Coordinates of C-alpha atoms in Angstrom, one line a residue:
M1 CA 136.6 -271.2 160.2
G2 CA 138.1 -274.8 160.5
D3 CA 141.8 -275.8 160.4
G4 CA 141.7 -276.4 156.6
G5 CA 140.3 -272.9 156.0
Q6 CA 142.8 -271.4 158.3
R7 CA 145.6 -273.3 156.5
R8 CA 144.4 -272.1 153.1
R9 CA 144.2 -268.6 154.4
W10 CA 147.9 -268.6 155.5
E11 CA 149.0 -270.3 152.3
Y12 CA 147.3 -267.6 150.3
W13 CA 149.1 -264.9 152.4
W14 CA 152.6 -266.4 151.9
V15 CA 152.0 -266.9 148.1
A16 CA 150.8 -263.3 147.9
L17 CA 153.8 -262.2 149.9
R18 CA 156.3 -263.9 147.7
F19 CA 155.0 -262.4 144.6
S20 CA 154.3 -258.9 146.0
L21 CA 157.7 -258.3 147.6
L22 CA 159.5 -255.5 145.6
L23 CA 162.7 -253.9 146.6
C24 CA 164.1 -250.9 144.7
F25 CA 167.1 -248.9 145.9
V26 CA 167.5 -245.4 144.8
E27 CA 171.1 -244.1 145.5
Q28 CA 171.5 -243.9 149.3
V29 CA 168.4 -241.9 150.2
S30 CA 165.2 -244.0 149.5
A31 CA 164.0 -247.4 148.8
Q32 CA 160.5 -249.0 148.5
I33 CA 159.3 -252.4 149.4
R34 CA 155.9 -254.0 149.3
Y35 CA 154.3 -256.8 151.4
S36 CA 150.8 -258.4 151.3
I37 CA 149.0 -259.8 154.4
P38 CA 145.4 -260.9 154.9
E39 CA 143.0 -258.9 157.1
E40 CA 142.2 -260.2 160.6
V41 CA 145.7 -261.7 161.0
K42 CA 146.7 -262.2 164.6
E43 CA 148.4 -259.4 166.5
G44 CA 152.1 -260.0 166.6
S45 CA 152.2 -261.7 163.2
V46 CA 155.3 -260.9 161.2
V47 CA 154.8 -258.9 158.0
G48 CA 158.5 -259.0 156.9
N49 CA 162.0 -258.2 157.9
V50 CA 162.3 -254.6 156.6
A51 CA 165.9 -254.2 157.7
K52 CA 166.9 -257.4 155.8
D53 CA 165.0 -256.5 152.6
L54 CA 166.5 -253.0 152.7
G55 CA 170.0 -254.3 153.2
L56 CA 170.4 -252.5 156.5
A57 CA 172.8 -253.9 159.2
V58 CA 170.7 -255.1 162.2
S59 CA 173.5 -254.1 164.6
T60 CA 173.0 -250.4 163.7
L61 CA 169.2 -250.1 163.8
V62 CA 169.0 -248.8 167.4
E63 CA 171.9 -246.4 167.0
R64 CA 170.4 -245.1 163.7
R65 CA 166.9 -244.7 165.2
F66 CA 165.3 -247.1 162.9
R67 CA 161.5 -246.2 163.1
I68 CA 158.2 -245.6 161.4
V69 CA 157.5 -241.8 161.1
S70 CA 154.1 -241.6 159.3
G71 CA 151.3 -243.6 157.7
S72 CA 150.9 -246.1 160.4
N73 CA 147.1 -245.7 160.6
D74 CA 146.8 -245.4 164.5
A75 CA 149.8 -247.8 164.9
L76 CA 148.4 -250.8 163.1
F77 CA 152.0 -251.8 162.6
Q78 CA 155.2 -251.6 164.7
I79 CA 158.8 -252.3 164.0
N80 CA 161.3 -254.0 166.2
Q81 CA 164.6 -252.1 166.3
N82 CA 166.5 -255.0 167.6
N83 CA 166.0 -257.2 164.5
G84 CA 164.3 -255.0 161.9
V85 CA 161.0 -257.1 161.8
L86 CA 157.8 -255.3 160.9
Y87 CA 154.8 -256.9 162.7
V88 CA 151.1 -256.4 163.2
H89 CA 150.3 -254.4 166.3
K90 CA 146.5 -254.1 166.2
N91 CA 143.8 -256.2 164.6
I92 CA 143.2 -255.1 161.0
D93 CA 139.7 -254.9 159.6
R94 CA 140.1 -254.3 155.9
E95 CA 136.5 -253.1 155.5
E96 CA 136.8 -250.5 158.2
L97 CA 140.2 -249.4 157.1
C98 CA 139.6 -249.0 153.4
D99 CA 135.8 -248.3 153.3
G100 CA 135.1 -251.0 150.7
N101 CA 137.8 -250.0 148.1
S102 CA 138.9 -252.7 145.9
A103 CA 142.5 -252.0 146.6
C104 CA 143.6 -251.5 150.2
L105 CA 147.1 -250.3 150.5
I106 CA 148.8 -248.9 153.6
N107 CA 151.9 -246.8 153.0
L108 CA 154.5 -246.5 155.8
K109 CA 157.4 -244.1 155.8
I110 CA 160.5 -245.5 157.6
V111 CA 163.5 -243.4 158.5
V112 CA 167.1 -244.2 159.6
E113 CA 169.6 -241.5 160.5
N114 CA 173.3 -241.0 160.3
P115 CA 173.2 -240.9 157.4
L116 CA 169.6 -239.8 156.9
E117 CA 167.6 -242.2 154.8
I118 CA 163.8 -242.5 154.1
H119 CA 162.2 -245.7 152.8
Y120 CA 158.7 -246.6 151.8
V121 CA 156.9 -249.7 152.7
G122 CA 153.6 -250.6 151.1
I123 CA 151.4 -253.2 152.8
E124 CA 148.5 -254.5 150.8
I125 CA 145.7 -255.9 152.9
S126 CA 144.0 -258.7 151.1
D127 CA 140.3 -259.4 151.7
M128 CA 139.0 -262.4 153.7
N129 CA 135.4 -263.5 153.4
D130 CA 134.4 -262.4 156.8
H131 CA 131.1 -260.7 156.1
S132 CA 127.8 -262.0 154.9
P133 CA 125.7 -260.2 152.3
S134 CA 122.9 -258.1 154.0
F135 CA 119.9 -256.1 152.8
P136 CA 119.2 -252.5 154.0
E137 CA 115.7 -253.5 155.2
K138 CA 114.4 -256.7 156.7
E139 CA 111.5 -256.7 154.2
Q140 CA 110.8 -255.1 150.9
H141 CA 107.2 -254.1 149.9
L142 CA 106.0 -253.9 146.3
E143 CA 102.6 -252.9 145.0
I144 CA 101.9 -254.2 141.5
A145 CA 98.7 -253.6 139.5
E146 CA 97.0 -256.7 138.2
S147 CA 96.9 -255.1 134.8
T148 CA 100.7 -255.0 134.7
L149 CA 102.0 -256.7 131.6
P150 CA 104.4 -259.7 131.8
G151 CA 108.0 -258.7 131.3
T152 CA 107.7 -255.6 133.5
G153 CA 110.6 -255.3 135.8
F154 CA 110.6 -254.0 139.4
Q155 CA 114.0 -253.0 140.8
L156 CA 114.7 -254.5 144.2
Q157 CA 117.0 -253.3 146.9
A158 CA 120.5 -254.7 146.3
A159 CA 122.4 -256.5 149.1
R160 CA 125.6 -255.0 150.4
D161 CA 128.7 -256.9 151.3
P162 CA 131.7 -255.0 152.9
D163 CA 134.0 -257.6 151.4
S164 CA 135.6 -256.9 148.0
G165 CA 136.4 -258.8 144.9
M166 CA 135.2 -262.4 144.7
N167 CA 134.1 -262.2 148.4
S168 CA 131.4 -259.6 147.5
V169 CA 127.9 -260.3 146.3
R170 CA 128.1 -262.6 143.2
L171 CA 124.5 -263.8 142.5
Y172 CA 120.9 -263.7 143.7
K173 CA 118.4 -266.4 144.0
L174 CA 114.6 -266.1 144.2
S175 CA 112.3 -268.6 145.9
H176 CA 110.2 -270.6 143.6
T177 CA 107.1 -268.8 142.2
E178 CA 105.1 -269.2 139.0
Y179 CA 104.5 -265.4 138.7
F180 CA 108.0 -263.9 138.9
D181 CA 111.4 -264.4 137.5
L182 CA 114.7 -262.8 138.7
E183 CA 116.9 -260.8 136.5
L184 CA 120.3 -259.1 137.3
R185 CA 120.8 -255.7 135.9
D186 CA 124.4 -254.6 135.5
T187 CA 124.8 -250.9 136.6
G188 CA 128.6 -250.9 136.0
E189 CA 130.4 -249.3 139.0
E190 CA 127.8 -250.2 141.5
G191 CA 127.6 -253.9 140.4
K192 CA 124.5 -255.9 139.7
I193 CA 121.0 -255.0 141.0
P194 CA 118.2 -257.6 141.3
V195 CA 115.1 -256.9 139.2
L196 CA 111.9 -258.8 139.8
K197 CA 110.3 -259.6 136.4
L198 CA 106.6 -260.4 136.1
H199 CA 106.4 -263.8 134.4
K200 CA 102.7 -264.1 134.0
P201 CA 99.6 -261.8 134.7
L202 CA 98.5 -261.3 138.2
D203 CA 95.0 -262.0 139.4
R204 CA 94.1 -260.0 142.5
E205 CA 90.9 -262.0 143.0
R206 CA 92.8 -265.2 143.0
E207 CA 95.8 -264.2 145.1
S208 CA 96.2 -260.6 146.4
K209 CA 99.5 -261.0 148.1
H210 CA 102.8 -262.9 147.3
I211 CA 105.6 -263.6 149.7
L212 CA 108.9 -264.2 148.1
V213 CA 112.4 -264.8 149.5
L214 CA 115.4 -263.1 147.8
T215 CA 118.8 -264.7 148.7
A216 CA 122.2 -262.9 148.0
I217 CA 125.2 -265.2 147.8
D218 CA 128.8 -264.0 147.7
G219 CA 131.8 -265.6 145.9
G220 CA 133.8 -266.7 148.9
S221 CA 134.9 -270.2 149.7
P222 CA 132.8 -271.3 151.4
P223 CA 130.2 -268.8 150.3
R224 CA 128.1 -266.7 152.7
S225 CA 124.6 -265.5 152.1
G226 CA 121.8 -263.3 153.4
H227 CA 118.1 -263.0 152.5
V228 CA 115.2 -260.6 152.6
N229 CA 111.5 -261.2 152.4
I230 CA 109.6 -259.5 149.4
S231 CA 105.9 -258.8 150.0
V232 CA 104.1 -258.1 146.7
T233 CA 100.6 -256.6 147.1
V234 CA 98.4 -256.9 143.9
L235 CA 96.4 -253.7 143.3
D236 CA 93.9 -252.7 140.7
N237 CA 93.7 -250.4 137.6
N238 CA 96.0 -247.3 136.7
D239 CA 97.4 -248.7 133.4
N240 CA 100.0 -246.0 132.5
R241 CA 103.3 -245.4 134.2
P242 CA 105.1 -242.1 134.3
I243 CA 107.8 -241.6 131.6
F244 CA 111.0 -239.5 132.3
S245 CA 112.1 -237.1 129.6
Q246 CA 115.6 -238.7 129.9
D247 CA 116.8 -242.0 131.1
V248 CA 120.0 -240.4 132.4
Y249 CA 120.4 -236.8 133.6
S250 CA 124.1 -235.8 133.8
V251 CA 125.1 -232.4 135.4
T252 CA 128.3 -230.7 136.5
I253 CA 128.7 -228.4 139.6
Q254 CA 131.6 -226.9 141.4
E255 CA 132.4 -228.0 144.9
N256 CA 131.5 -225.7 147.9
G257 CA 128.2 -224.9 146.2
A258 CA 125.9 -222.9 148.5
V259 CA 123.1 -224.7 150.3
G260 CA 119.8 -224.4 148.3
T261 CA 121.6 -224.2 144.9
I262 CA 119.5 -226.1 142.3
V263 CA 121.7 -228.7 140.7
A264 CA 119.3 -230.4 138.3
K265 CA 115.6 -230.9 137.6
V266 CA 114.0 -234.2 136.5
N267 CA 110.7 -234.3 134.6
A268 CA 108.3 -237.1 134.1
T269 CA 104.9 -237.2 132.4
D270 CA 101.9 -239.6 132.7
L271 CA 99.4 -240.2 129.9
D272 CA 96.6 -240.8 132.5
D273 CA 94.1 -238.2 133.4
G274 CA 93.3 -236.6 136.7
V275 CA 94.9 -237.9 139.8
Y276 CA 96.5 -240.8 138.0
S277 CA 98.7 -238.3 136.1
E278 CA 99.9 -236.4 139.2
I279 CA 103.5 -237.4 139.9
I280 CA 105.5 -237.5 143.1
Y281 CA 109.3 -237.6 142.9
S282 CA 111.6 -239.4 145.4
F283 CA 115.0 -240.9 145.7
V284 CA 115.1 -244.7 145.7
K285 CA 115.9 -246.3 149.1
N286 CA 119.2 -248.1 148.4
L287 CA 121.4 -245.1 147.5
K288 CA 124.6 -244.3 149.4
R289 CA 124.1 -242.4 152.5
K290 CA 126.1 -239.4 151.2
V291 CA 123.5 -238.8 148.5
Y292 CA 120.8 -238.3 151.0
D293 CA 123.1 -236.1 153.2
T294 CA 124.2 -233.9 150.3
F295 CA 121.2 -233.4 148.1
S296 CA 117.5 -232.9 148.5
L297 CA 114.7 -233.6 146.1
D298 CA 111.5 -231.6 145.8
S299 CA 108.8 -234.2 145.6
N300 CA 106.5 -231.9 143.5
T301 CA 108.8 -230.2 141.1
G302 CA 111.6 -232.7 140.7
E303 CA 114.3 -230.1 141.5
I304 CA 117.4 -231.5 143.1
S305 CA 119.2 -229.0 145.2
V306 CA 122.3 -228.7 147.6
K307 CA 121.6 -229.8 151.1
G308 CA 125.0 -230.4 152.6
K309 CA 128.7 -229.6 152.0
I310 CA 130.1 -230.6 148.6
D311 CA 133.8 -231.5 148.7
F312 CA 135.5 -232.7 145.6
E313 CA 138.3 -234.2 147.8
D314 CA 135.7 -236.5 149.5
T315 CA 133.5 -237.5 146.5
E316 CA 134.0 -236.7 142.9
V317 CA 130.8 -238.2 141.4
Y318 CA 127.3 -238.7 142.9
R319 CA 124.9 -241.2 141.3
A320 CA 121.2 -241.1 142.3
D321 CA 118.2 -243.0 141.1
V322 CA 115.0 -241.0 141.2
M323 CA 111.6 -242.6 141.2
A324 CA 108.5 -241.0 139.7
S325 CA 105.2 -242.3 141.1
D326 CA 101.7 -241.3 140.0
K327 CA 98.8 -241.1 142.4
G328 CA 96.8 -243.9 141.0
Q329 CA 95.6 -247.0 142.9
P330 CA 97.8 -248.8 142.7
P331 CA 100.5 -246.2 141.8
M332 CA 102.7 -246.8 138.9
R333 CA 106.4 -246.0 139.0
T334 CA 109.4 -245.5 136.8
E335 CA 113.0 -244.5 137.5
C336 CA 115.8 -242.5 136.0
R337 CA 119.5 -242.1 136.8
V338 CA 121.0 -238.7 137.8
I339 CA 124.8 -238.3 137.6
I340 CA 126.2 -235.3 139.4
K341 CA 129.9 -234.6 138.7
I342 CA 131.8 -232.3 141.0
L343 CA 134.4 -229.9 139.6
D344 CA 137.5 -229.2 141.8
V345 CA 138.0 -225.7 143.2
N346 CA 141.3 -224.6 144.6
D347 CA 140.2 -224.6 148.2
N348 CA 143.0 -226.5 149.9
K349 CA 146.3 -225.1 150.8
P350 CA 149.5 -227.2 150.3
E351 CA 150.7 -228.9 153.4
I352 CA 154.4 -229.2 154.3
E353 CA 155.7 -232.1 156.3
V354 CA 159.2 -232.0 157.7
T355 CA 160.9 -235.3 158.5
S356 CA 163.9 -235.6 160.9
L357 CA 165.1 -232.0 160.9
S358 CA 168.8 -231.7 161.9
N359 CA 168.4 -228.3 163.7
M360 CA 172.1 -228.3 164.7
V361 CA 174.5 -228.2 161.7
S362 CA 178.3 -228.1 162.0
E363 CA 180.0 -225.2 160.3
D364 CA 182.4 -227.5 158.5
S365 CA 179.6 -229.5 156.8
K366 CA 180.3 -230.0 153.2
P367 CA 178.0 -228.7 150.5
E368 CA 175.1 -231.1 149.6
T369 CA 174.9 -232.2 153.3
V370 CA 171.2 -233.3 153.9
I371 CA 169.6 -231.2 156.7
S372 CA 166.0 -232.5 156.4
L373 CA 163.5 -234.3 154.2
I374 CA 160.5 -232.2 153.1
S375 CA 157.2 -233.6 151.7
V376 CA 154.5 -231.5 150.2
T377 CA 150.9 -232.5 149.6
D378 CA 147.8 -230.7 148.3
K379 CA 144.3 -232.3 148.6
D380 CA 143.2 -230.7 145.3
S381 CA 143.5 -232.3 142.0
G382 CA 145.0 -231.5 138.6
I383 CA 146.6 -228.1 138.3
N384 CA 145.1 -227.1 141.7
G385 CA 147.1 -229.9 143.3
K386 CA 150.4 -229.2 141.6
V387 CA 152.8 -227.5 144.1
I388 CA 156.0 -225.5 143.6
C389 CA 158.4 -225.1 146.5
S390 CA 160.9 -222.4 147.2
L391 CA 163.2 -221.2 150.0
S392 CA 163.7 -217.8 151.6
E393 CA 166.5 -215.8 150.0
D394 CA 170.0 -215.3 151.2
V395 CA 170.4 -218.6 152.9
P396 CA 173.2 -221.1 152.2
F397 CA 170.7 -223.9 151.7
E398 CA 168.6 -225.2 148.8
L399 CA 165.8 -227.7 148.0
K400 CA 166.6 -230.6 145.8
P401 CA 163.7 -232.6 144.4
S402 CA 163.5 -236.4 145.0
F403 CA 162.6 -239.1 142.6
Q404 CA 159.1 -239.1 144.1
D405 CA 156.8 -236.2 143.3
N406 CA 156.6 -233.5 145.9
M407 CA 159.5 -234.9 148.0
Y408 CA 162.6 -232.7 148.6
S409 CA 165.8 -232.8 150.4
L410 CA 167.0 -229.6 152.2
V411 CA 170.8 -229.5 151.7
T412 CA 173.6 -227.0 152.3
K413 CA 174.8 -225.4 149.0
Q414 CA 178.0 -223.8 150.3
R415 CA 180.4 -223.7 153.2
L416 CA 179.1 -222.3 156.5
D417 CA 180.9 -220.1 158.9
R418 CA 179.5 -219.8 162.4
E419 CA 181.7 -216.8 163.3
L420 CA 179.8 -214.9 160.5
V421 CA 176.3 -216.3 161.0
S422 CA 175.4 -218.6 163.8
H423 CA 171.7 -219.1 163.2
Y424 CA 169.4 -219.3 160.2
D425 CA 165.6 -219.1 160.0
I426 CA 164.7 -220.9 156.7
T427 CA 161.3 -220.2 155.4
I428 CA 159.9 -222.8 153.0
T429 CA 157.1 -221.6 150.7
A430 CA 154.7 -224.1 149.0
T431 CA 152.4 -222.6 146.4
D432 CA 149.9 -224.5 144.3
C433 CA 149.2 -223.6 140.6
G434 CA 145.5 -222.9 141.1
Q435 CA 143.8 -219.6 140.3
P436 CA 144.1 -217.8 142.6
P437 CA 147.1 -219.8 144.0
L438 CA 147.2 -220.8 147.6
S439 CA 150.4 -220.9 149.7
T440 CA 151.6 -222.4 152.9
F441 CA 154.8 -221.2 154.8
K442 CA 156.9 -223.2 157.3
T443 CA 159.9 -221.8 159.1
L444 CA 162.8 -224.1 160.1
S445 CA 165.3 -223.0 162.7
V446 CA 168.8 -224.2 162.1
Q447 CA 171.7 -223.5 164.5
I448 CA 175.3 -223.6 163.3
S449 CA 177.6 -225.6 165.7
D450 CA 181.2 -224.5 166.3
V451 CA 184.4 -226.2 165.2
N452 CA 187.9 -225.2 166.3
D453 CA 188.8 -223.3 163.1
N454 CA 190.1 -220.1 164.8
S455 CA 193.5 -219.7 166.6
P456 CA 193.8 -217.4 169.7
E457 CA 194.8 -213.8 168.7
F458 CA 196.8 -211.2 170.7
S459 CA 195.8 -207.5 170.2
Q460 CA 199.4 -206.7 169.2
N461 CA 202.7 -208.4 168.7
P462 CA 205.3 -207.6 170.0
L463 CA 204.5 -206.2 173.5
E464 CA 206.8 -203.9 175.4
L465 CA 207.2 -204.1 179.2
Y466 CA 209.1 -201.3 181.2
L467 CA 210.0 -202.9 184.5
V468 CA 211.5 -200.8 187.3
E469 CA 214.5 -202.5 188.8
N470 CA 214.5 -203.9 192.3
N471 CA 211.0 -205.4 191.9
G472 CA 209.8 -207.7 194.6
P473 CA 210.3 -211.4 193.9
G474 CA 207.0 -213.3 193.3
A475 CA 205.0 -210.1 192.5
S476 CA 203.0 -209.7 189.3
I477 CA 204.8 -207.6 186.7
F478 CA 202.6 -207.8 183.7
Y479 CA 199.7 -209.8 182.0
V480 CA 198.9 -210.9 178.5
S481 CA 195.4 -211.6 177.0
A482 CA 194.3 -213.3 173.8
T483 CA 190.9 -213.8 172.3
D484 CA 189.4 -216.7 170.2
K485 CA 186.4 -216.3 167.9
D486 CA 185.3 -219.9 168.5
L487 CA 182.9 -221.0 171.3
N488 CA 183.1 -223.0 174.6
E489 CA 186.0 -225.4 174.7
N490 CA 187.3 -224.2 171.4
A491 CA 187.6 -220.7 172.9
A492 CA 189.0 -221.7 176.3
I493 CA 192.6 -220.3 176.3
S494 CA 195.6 -221.4 178.5
Y495 CA 199.0 -219.6 178.6
H496 CA 202.6 -220.7 179.0
I497 CA 206.1 -219.2 178.6
V498 CA 208.5 -220.6 176.0
R499 CA 211.6 -221.9 177.7
G500 CA 214.7 -223.1 176.1
E501 CA 218.5 -222.4 175.9
G502 CA 220.4 -219.1 175.5
I503 CA 220.6 -215.9 177.7
Q504 CA 217.1 -214.8 176.8
N505 CA 215.5 -218.1 177.7
D506 CA 217.7 -218.1 180.9
M507 CA 215.8 -215.0 181.9
A508 CA 212.5 -216.7 181.0
S509 CA 213.3 -219.3 183.7
F510 CA 212.9 -216.5 186.3
L511 CA 209.4 -215.8 185.1
N512 CA 206.1 -217.6 185.9
I513 CA 202.7 -217.2 184.2
N514 CA 199.2 -218.1 185.4
S515 CA 197.9 -220.4 182.7
D516 CA 194.3 -219.4 183.2
N517 CA 194.5 -215.5 183.2
G518 CA 197.9 -214.7 181.7
H519 CA 199.3 -212.9 184.7
I520 CA 203.1 -212.9 184.7
S521 CA 205.2 -212.8 187.9
A522 CA 209.0 -212.5 188.4
L523 CA 210.7 -215.0 190.7
K524 CA 213.8 -212.7 191.2
S525 CA 214.6 -209.0 191.5
F526 CA 216.1 -207.4 188.4
D527 CA 219.1 -205.0 188.6
F528 CA 219.5 -202.3 185.9
E529 CA 223.2 -202.2 186.5
T530 CA 223.4 -205.9 185.7
L531 CA 220.7 -206.4 183.0
K532 CA 219.0 -203.7 181.0
T533 CA 216.8 -205.6 178.5
F534 CA 215.7 -209.1 177.5
Q535 CA 212.8 -210.7 175.7
F536 CA 210.6 -213.8 176.1
Q537 CA 207.6 -215.4 174.4
V538 CA 204.2 -216.4 175.6
V539 CA 202.1 -219.0 173.8
A540 CA 198.2 -219.0 174.0
T541 CA 196.6 -222.4 173.2
D542 CA 192.8 -223.1 173.0
S543 CA 191.2 -226.3 174.3
G544 CA 189.8 -227.5 170.9
I545 CA 190.6 -230.9 169.4
P546 CA 193.0 -230.6 167.8
S547 CA 194.1 -227.4 169.7
L548 CA 195.3 -224.2 167.9
S549 CA 197.8 -221.7 169.3
S550 CA 199.7 -218.4 168.6
N551 CA 202.5 -216.7 170.4
V552 CA 203.5 -213.1 171.3
T553 CA 207.0 -211.7 172.0
I554 CA 207.4 -209.5 175.0
N555 CA 210.4 -207.1 175.0
V556 CA 211.4 -206.2 178.7
F557 CA 213.2 -203.0 179.4
I558 CA 214.6 -202.6 183.0
V559 CA 214.1 -199.0 184.3
D560 CA 216.9 -197.6 186.5
Q561 CA 216.5 -196.4 190.0
N562 CA 218.8 -194.1 192.0
D563 CA 220.0 -197.0 194.2
N564 CA 223.8 -196.5 194.2
A565 CA 226.0 -193.8 196.1
P566 CA 229.0 -192.1 194.2
V567 CA 232.4 -193.9 194.7
I568 CA 235.9 -192.1 194.5
L569 CA 238.1 -194.3 192.4
Y570 CA 241.4 -192.2 192.4
P571 CA 243.9 -191.5 193.9
V572 CA 244.2 -194.7 195.7
S573 CA 246.7 -195.4 198.6
A574 CA 249.0 -198.4 198.9
N575 CA 246.6 -200.3 200.9
G576 CA 243.8 -199.7 198.4
S577 CA 241.9 -196.9 200.1
A578 CA 241.4 -193.5 198.8
E579 CA 243.5 -190.7 200.4
G580 CA 242.7 -187.0 200.6
V581 CA 246.3 -185.7 200.7
E582 CA 248.3 -184.6 197.7
E583 CA 251.7 -183.0 197.6
I584 CA 252.3 -180.0 195.3
P585 CA 255.4 -177.9 194.6
R586 CA 255.7 -174.5 196.3
N587 CA 256.1 -172.4 193.4
V588 CA 253.3 -173.5 191.1
N589 CA 251.3 -171.0 189.2
A590 CA 247.6 -170.6 189.4
G591 CA 245.7 -173.2 187.4
H592 CA 248.2 -175.9 188.0
L593 CA 246.6 -179.4 188.0
V594 CA 246.9 -180.9 191.4
T595 CA 245.0 -184.2 191.0
K596 CA 241.8 -185.8 189.5
D597 CA 238.9 -187.3 191.5
R598 CA 237.4 -190.3 189.6

């Protein structure tokens, strides 16, 4: 294609892009935009700036894991996390990608996290006239009796063009001949088929063979064309052609029909006698490949039976042209149309797709926190494709439907408590409405992460310590222990003694505690005769942020030991020492008090 054609091609793309861009925000969860690009565009070509069109901050794209999660059709497109630009990654052949459909739309699902959002990007692939019409065979052969009346038509093989719309086959031209005209017959869905019309009677003795050229031209700019040679052999006699009982046979069968099942029976009769009235049935040659792969035709009886797998999800309607030929020389032929409609059977289970599952959920998550996005599909149609989703019972989660059919958000429905339940296995059940219904199950594993919401706890408060006096300074005299229901750092406990003013806290200054294990040691020896009881407090603090703590009061009772000899306090001499001599009168009676020993 020249520079002018290339320029028109890109101008068409940008015009289509400006008119097809659609941006629709729905709350903070989902949005949809649409672009249009031509096929065969160069790799690396920019489709659009998705982040800009979605209103996302470019500086957060990497952190939020801005990415395509599905629908990329073998990575035809990629997205740049640094600037939000969507670009073509591989060459796009529209005909290969969309198999000749008039509309070619690729749907991408794009996700960002923190918070979790899902967006839909539709990319319409516009057709370029990059294929020429072609015929299934290099040459077509016709045998026409010289007795054939003018006006009789002979259907020719139609040309195929993988391009769509205006770029597909638009007209046919026939090389100049005085015997034939070309007529186009509109078959509706399959387009126009060329029919060779006899313009004047044939004379085998004058000319027994005619070579014609049929040219197919598409509607592209510039147009492309293809041609086929038509060889017409003029034969003799046999003046009646077979006639079908119906021009169109329409039947309905269920998908998954067994091989050998008779679908329909066509019937044609011929007014001739003998061999000229014997009829042979056959499919015409220019049918779609799937017709030949799926059905067989008995050439003698006209019965059409199942040959291959019938799948409604693959093809809903088959159209076949059947030819009836007699055995005259030359043979005469006629055609009828057979339409086979496939009824859907509920033979596909729903499919569950989980997008960006947050399998670690904090126990302080608020209700309505989004855990995951769930999409459900069913290849069946109608009621067989309608799906109902539910969750396993007794879990603090629920499914909330999205604005788009069969899209759900898995959210928390109440407060979580890791100390009560630390792990949930959530079973999602998707059941279609067919008869009998089919179901699919998917289990999601969700772990509840810990927050520091529990203070350390002592088994009892206060504690009593009976300490024998004369303890060794520096030796361990007691230990305290607290527990915390939280995990890891939130449950790592350190201990310290409360110190302050007053006699009780003065005593605490002679105590030391191991912050890791709670072992308490005395820095001095206690004397029962000096101090009999005192109390102090120990605080247990966890390592969470912010930390939580609790304290315990310890009442200390000093236990006496026999560590002092008796002392005589009276009588006392003048120099302060005790004396053992007392003077008593001579004539005292028995029982007279001499002295007291104190």
